[in-house]
Amino acid sequence: MKYEKILIRFGELSLKGNNKMTFVRKLASNISKICNVDLKHIDIMIDRIFIPYSIENLNNLNYVFGISSYSPVFQLNSNLDEIEKLIQKIDFAPHKNFKINSRRKWKDFPLSSLDLNIHLGNFVLKNNKHLTVKVKDPDIEVNIEIHKNFSYIFWEKIKGLGGLPVGVSGKTIHLLSGGIDSPVAALEMIKRGVQVDFLAFISPPHTDETTIKKLKLIVDLITKYQIKSTLYLFNYTEIMNYIGLTSNQKYKIVLMRRSFYRIASSIALKTHCLGISNGENLAQVASQTMEAIHVIHNQSLLPVYQPLLTLDKIEIISKSEKFNLFPISTIKACETCELFAPNHPATKPSIDVAQALEEELDLLQGLEEKAINNNIERLFFKINSKIDIK
Ligand code: ATP
Ligand code: MG
């Protein structure tokens, strides 16, 4: 017995009404790129997609958002003899009970779904005296789908990542640090169909090659899910040093974050992004209290998306592990914000104070504009193409 195809289901897409086929076609195109299978070998139906079976394809489907579940399937002609022959080969010995679940999609097939369930149920019972039928939660559920040209039989169901196909929503600029949170947040955005471009503020020589290597490894891994990525490496050293001269050291991080959002907004508007996303988590640290978030986001010209806002750290870590990000995020490296953090940061900053401090730093705006024009290195990542990670 040899699997022929993988049957792919897409739960949430069924909510999409008239737009559904646009979503399904996007999903098929993403599957084609992520699994490296030519579109002409992909069968697209209103509620299913079939791709050729292979172990690699099965593994790669783990990277595709928009899939609720998938099953390796046997393919045979839509005729009862062939179906019985295949069912006879199933090893029922390890199981105590079973269920047959038929779906007759081709209405000219001689037996209705219910009749087929009864017929094949009796057939299995006759050949496997130890078995009983169990409708709810059986040890093995044998599914049969009768289509016009072919029928499919399967009993394994693998859970997909859920969400929506990447590319069906807009694009954001995602603030990426080398920590645990922001890479997970990027994948949560991608899960809702968003394409994310990454913006990382680095401050050489304080941040080093390991910091950059970490960022590249993270973006490279995430590219497996979103097919292509852009990473903007923003040399922030001069601005950071200048903000460090502020007369109120408690506001250093808040001023820096406000500057991040001014710069991110400028890049976002130039690159057709509809928002700025980040790994913020309410009250996790001083710069993420409600007061601090209010003062910081005040500088954004676009909506700010915080997919991790209310999660516990333990939930974020378990997502980081699930996506294989954790071993990269925990490589030791210097981070721009850590270097800069004062001993006692303001936890309840105000917009008026922040603005007054920015007025004192009268060269700040000019430095930001200069850096936007000169201090950005833009790197492109494409799925399945090795990038140079030193
Ligand atoms: P992370 O694990 O993502 O670093 P964190 O818990 O360390 O998050 P903060 O350092 O307060 O939290 O950062 C909050 C968010 O600000 C980050 O999740 C990220 O989106 C953004 N951010 C922080 N530092 C940088 C940076 N150097 N470059 C770009 N974005 C950053
Ligand atoms: Mg951090």
PDB file of C-alpha atoms in Angstrom, residues 2-146:
ATOM      1  CA  LYS A   2       1.413   3.379  -0.988  1.00  0.00           C
ATOM      2  CA  TYR A   3       0.080   6.847  -0.229  1.00  0.00           C
ATOM      3  CA  GLU A   4      -0.663   8.786  -3.377  1.00  0.00           C
ATOM      4  CA  LYS A   5      -1.767  12.215  -2.207  1.00  0.00           C
ATOM      5  CA  ILE A   6      -2.088  14.508   0.777  1.00  0.00           C
ATOM      6  CA  LEU A   7      -5.583  15.854   1.389  1.00  0.00           C
ATOM      7  CA  ILE A   8      -5.547  19.358   2.885  1.00  0.00           C
ATOM      8  CA  ARG A   9      -8.465  20.981   4.729  1.00  0.00           C
ATOM      9  CA  PHE A  10      -8.846  24.681   5.500  1.00  0.00           C
ATOM     10  CA  GLY A  11     -11.349  25.325   8.274  1.00  0.00           C
ATOM     11  CA  GLU A  12     -11.479  29.069   8.778  1.00  0.00           C
ATOM     12  CA  LEU A  13     -11.461  29.893   5.086  1.00  0.00           C
ATOM     13  CA  SER A  14     -15.004  28.602   4.910  1.00  0.00           C
ATOM     14  CA  LEU A  15     -16.031  31.862   6.648  1.00  0.00           C
ATOM     15  CA  LYS A  16     -14.923  33.879   3.667  1.00  0.00           C
ATOM     16  CA  GLY A  17     -18.165  33.768   1.615  1.00  0.00           C
ATOM     17  CA  ASN A  18     -17.766  35.040  -1.936  1.00  0.00           C
ATOM     18  CA  ASN A  19     -14.047  35.684  -1.519  1.00  0.00           C
ATOM     19  CA  LYS A  20     -13.399  32.106  -0.574  1.00  0.00           C
ATOM     20  CA  MET A  21     -11.872  30.993  -3.857  1.00  0.00           C
ATOM     21  CA  THR A  22      -9.403  33.902  -3.818  1.00  0.00           C
ATOM     22  CA  PHE A  23      -8.231  32.700  -0.389  1.00  0.00           C
ATOM     23  CA  VAL A  24      -8.077  29.077  -1.503  1.00  0.00           C
ATOM     24  CA  ARG A  25      -6.021  29.983  -4.570  1.00  0.00           C
ATOM     25  CA  LYS A  26      -3.634  31.999  -2.389  1.00  0.00           C
ATOM     26  CA  LEU A  27      -3.324  29.012  -0.062  1.00  0.00           C
ATOM     27  CA  ALA A  28      -2.559  26.721  -3.017  1.00  0.00           C
ATOM     28  CA  SER A  29       0.077  29.131  -4.299  1.00  0.00           C
ATOM     29  CA  ASN A  30       1.694  29.298  -0.823  1.00  0.00           C
ATOM     30  CA  ILE A  31       1.671  25.491  -0.565  1.00  0.00           C
ATOM     31  CA  SER A  32       3.307  25.324  -3.981  1.00  0.00           C
ATOM     32  CA  LYS A  33       6.160  27.599  -2.835  1.00  0.00           C
ATOM     33  CA  ILE A  34       6.627  26.231   0.691  1.00  0.00           C
ATOM     34  CA  CYS A  35       6.480  22.579  -0.378  1.00  0.00           C
ATOM     35  CA  ASN A  36       8.273  23.265  -3.667  1.00  0.00           C
ATOM     36  CA  VAL A  37       5.560  21.533  -5.711  1.00  0.00           C
ATOM     37  CA  ASP A  38       4.555  22.820  -9.148  1.00  0.00           C
ATOM     38  CA  LEU A  39       1.051  24.341  -9.137  1.00  0.00           C
ATOM     39  CA  LYS A  40       0.065  22.032 -12.011  1.00  0.00           C
ATOM     40  CA  HIS A  41       0.412  19.072  -9.615  1.00  0.00           C
ATOM     41  CA  ILE A  42      -1.929  20.675  -7.067  1.00  0.00           C
ATOM     42  CA  ASP A  43      -5.673  19.967  -7.301  1.00  0.00           C
ATOM     43  CA  ILE A  44      -7.774  22.818  -5.979  1.00  0.00           C
ATOM     44  CA  MET A  45     -11.374  22.229  -4.909  1.00  0.00           C
ATOM     45  CA  ILE A  46     -13.871  24.400  -3.056  1.00  0.00           C
ATOM     46  CA  ASP A  47     -13.215  22.689   0.298  1.00  0.00           C
ATOM     47  CA  ARG A  48     -10.012  20.707  -0.237  1.00  0.00           C
ATOM     48  CA  ILE A  49      -6.609  20.818  -1.842  1.00  0.00           C
ATOM     49  CA  PHE A  50      -4.691  17.706  -2.908  1.00  0.00           C
ATOM     50  CA  ILE A  51      -0.920  17.595  -3.377  1.00  0.00           C
ATOM     51  CA  PRO A  52       1.307  14.624  -4.267  1.00  0.00           C
ATOM     52  CA  TYR A  53       2.395  12.557  -1.268  1.00  0.00           C
ATOM     53  CA  SER A  54       5.989  12.608  -0.044  1.00  0.00           C
ATOM     54  CA  ILE A  55       7.565  12.740   3.412  1.00  0.00           C
ATOM     55  CA  GLU A  56       9.045  16.180   2.589  1.00  0.00           C
ATOM     56  CA  ASN A  57       5.648  17.541   1.549  1.00  0.00           C
ATOM     57  CA  LEU A  58       4.111  16.173   4.735  1.00  0.00           C
ATOM     58  CA  ASN A  59       6.793  17.922   6.835  1.00  0.00           C
ATOM     59  CA  ASN A  60       6.686  21.173   4.890  1.00  0.00           C
ATOM     60  CA  LEU A  61       2.919  21.537   5.427  1.00  0.00           C
ATOM     61  CA  ASN A  62       3.879  22.282   9.045  1.00  0.00           C
ATOM     62  CA  TYR A  63       5.002  25.696   7.820  1.00  0.00           C
ATOM     63  CA  VAL A  64       1.823  26.659   5.961  1.00  0.00           C
ATOM     64  CA  PHE A  65      -0.701  28.936   7.676  1.00  0.00           C
ATOM     65  CA  GLY A  66      -4.326  28.586   6.574  1.00  0.00           C
ATOM     66  CA  ILE A  67      -4.546  24.804   6.935  1.00  0.00           C
ATOM     67  CA  SER A  68      -6.783  23.238   9.601  1.00  0.00           C
ATOM     68  CA  SER A  69      -5.664  19.623   9.078  1.00  0.00           C
ATOM     69  CA  TYR A  70      -4.218  17.251   6.513  1.00  0.00           C
ATOM     70  CA  SER A  71      -4.110  13.540   5.815  1.00  0.00           C
ATOM     71  CA  PRO A  72      -1.959  11.255   3.703  1.00  0.00           C
ATOM     72  CA  VAL A  73      -4.466   9.408   1.472  1.00  0.00           C
ATOM     73  CA  PHE A  74      -4.700   6.355  -0.752  1.00  0.00           C
ATOM     74  CA  GLN A  75      -6.192   7.032  -4.143  1.00  0.00           C
ATOM     75  CA  LEU A  76      -8.238   4.446  -6.036  1.00  0.00           C
ATOM     76  CA  ASN A  77     -10.946   4.207  -8.673  1.00  0.00           C
ATOM     77  CA  SER A  78     -14.449   4.960  -7.471  1.00  0.00           C
ATOM     78  CA  ASN A  79     -15.643   1.371  -7.425  1.00  0.00           C
ATOM     79  CA  LEU A  80     -16.757  -0.764  -4.514  1.00  0.00           C
ATOM     80  CA  ASP A  81     -14.465  -3.735  -5.265  1.00  0.00           C
ATOM     81  CA  GLU A  82     -11.354  -1.588  -5.148  1.00  0.00           C
ATOM     82  CA  ILE A  83     -12.506   0.104  -1.953  1.00  0.00           C
ATOM     83  CA  GLU A  84     -13.114  -3.277  -0.271  1.00  0.00           C
ATOM     84  CA  LYS A  85      -9.725  -4.569  -1.424  1.00  0.00           C
ATOM     85  CA  LEU A  86      -7.944  -1.630   0.139  1.00  0.00           C
ATOM     86  CA  ILE A  87      -9.919  -1.822   3.390  1.00  0.00           C
ATOM     87  CA  GLN A  88      -9.010  -5.498   3.638  1.00  0.00           C
ATOM     88  CA  LYS A  89      -5.344  -4.529   3.786  1.00  0.00           C
ATOM     89  CA  ILE A  90      -5.746  -2.210   6.828  1.00  0.00           C
ATOM     90  CA  ASP A  91      -4.153  -3.637   9.956  1.00  0.00           C
ATOM     91  CA  PHE A  92      -6.973  -3.503  12.513  1.00  0.00           C
ATOM     92  CA  ALA A  93      -5.162  -5.813  14.985  1.00  0.00           C
ATOM     93  CA  PRO A  94      -3.953  -3.016  17.340  1.00  0.00           C
ATOM     94  CA  HIS A  95      -7.479  -1.564  17.636  1.00  0.00           C
ATOM     95  CA  LYS A  96     -10.529  -2.595  19.673  1.00  0.00           C
ATOM     96  CA  ASN A  97     -13.137  -0.535  17.866  1.00  0.00           C
ATOM     97  CA  PHE A  98     -13.579   1.445  14.657  1.00  0.00           C
ATOM     98  CA  LYS A  99     -15.878   3.658  12.648  1.00  0.00           C
ATOM     99  CA  ILE A 100     -16.436   4.080   8.902  1.00  0.00           C
ATOM    100  CA  ASN A 101     -17.048   7.630   7.770  1.00  0.00           C
ATOM    101  CA  SER A 102     -18.078   7.927   4.109  1.00  0.00           C
ATOM    102  CA  ARG A 103     -18.700  11.070   2.068  1.00  0.00           C
ATOM    103  CA  ARG A 104     -20.267  10.574  -1.329  1.00  0.00           C
ATOM    104  CA  LYS A 105     -19.365  13.690  -3.288  1.00  0.00           C
ATOM    105  CA  TRP A 106     -20.188  12.028  -6.622  1.00  0.00           C
ATOM    106  CA  LYS A 107     -23.920  11.436  -6.496  1.00  0.00           C
ATOM    107  CA  ASP A 108     -23.924   8.772  -9.267  1.00  0.00           C
ATOM    108  CA  PHE A 109     -22.071   6.325  -7.056  1.00  0.00           C
ATOM    109  CA  PRO A 110     -24.574   3.485  -6.390  1.00  0.00           C
ATOM    110  CA  LEU A 111     -24.511   3.588  -2.569  1.00  0.00           C
ATOM    111  CA  SER A 112     -25.408   6.632  -0.420  1.00  0.00           C
ATOM    112  CA  SER A 113     -22.957   7.693   2.302  1.00  0.00           C
ATOM    113  CA  LEU A 114     -25.075   5.987   4.959  1.00  0.00           C
ATOM    114  CA  ASP A 115     -25.448   2.754   2.948  1.00  0.00           C
ATOM    115  CA  LEU A 116     -21.705   2.728   2.326  1.00  0.00           C
ATOM    116  CA  ASN A 117     -21.014   3.130   6.073  1.00  0.00           C
ATOM    117  CA  ILE A 118     -23.256   0.137   6.835  1.00  0.00           C
ATOM    118  CA  HIS A 119     -21.907  -1.984   3.984  1.00  0.00           C
ATOM    119  CA  LEU A 120     -18.233  -1.359   4.771  1.00  0.00           C
ATOM    120  CA  GLY A 121     -18.848  -1.579   8.541  1.00  0.00           C
ATOM    121  CA  ASN A 122     -20.237  -5.081   8.098  1.00  0.00           C
ATOM    122  CA  PHE A 123     -17.403  -5.927   5.723  1.00  0.00           C
ATOM    123  CA  VAL A 124     -14.794  -4.969   8.352  1.00  0.00           C
ATOM    124  CA  LEU A 125     -16.658  -6.796  11.158  1.00  0.00           C
ATOM    125  CA  LYS A 126     -16.829  -9.989   9.067  1.00  0.00           C
ATOM    126  CA  ASN A 127     -13.040  -9.984   8.569  1.00  0.00           C
ATOM    127  CA  ASN A 128     -12.047  -8.798  12.074  1.00  0.00           C
ATOM    128  CA  LYS A 129     -14.009 -10.698  14.685  1.00  0.00           C
ATOM    129  CA  HIS A 130     -12.379  -8.869  17.637  1.00  0.00           C
ATOM    130  CA  LEU A 131     -13.667  -5.420  16.591  1.00  0.00           C
ATOM    131  CA  THR A 132     -16.766  -3.490  17.578  1.00  0.00           C
ATOM    132  CA  VAL A 133     -18.216  -0.334  16.036  1.00  0.00           C
ATOM    133  CA  LYS A 134     -17.843   2.833  18.105  1.00  0.00           C
ATOM    134  CA  VAL A 135     -19.295   6.023  16.674  1.00  0.00           C
ATOM    135  CA  LYS A 136     -17.895   8.467  19.236  1.00  0.00           C
ATOM    136  CA  ASP A 137     -14.116   8.603  19.628  1.00  0.00           C
ATOM    137  CA  PRO A 138     -13.221   5.256  17.997  1.00  0.00           C
ATOM    138  CA  ASP A 139      -9.652   3.820  18.059  1.00  0.00           C
ATOM    139  CA  ILE A 140      -9.533   4.124  14.270  1.00  0.00           C
ATOM    140  CA  GLU A 141     -11.790   6.103  11.949  1.00  0.00           C
ATOM    141  CA  VAL A 142     -11.586   5.006   8.326  1.00  0.00           C
ATOM    142  CA  ASN A 143     -12.619   7.851   6.026  1.00  0.00           C
ATOM    143  CA  ILE A 144     -13.763   7.275   2.466  1.00  0.00           C
ATOM    144  CA  GLU A 145     -14.396  10.109   0.039  1.00  0.00           C
ATOM    145  CA  ILE A 146     -16.041   9.224  -3.233  1.00  0.00           C
TER     146      ILE A 146
END
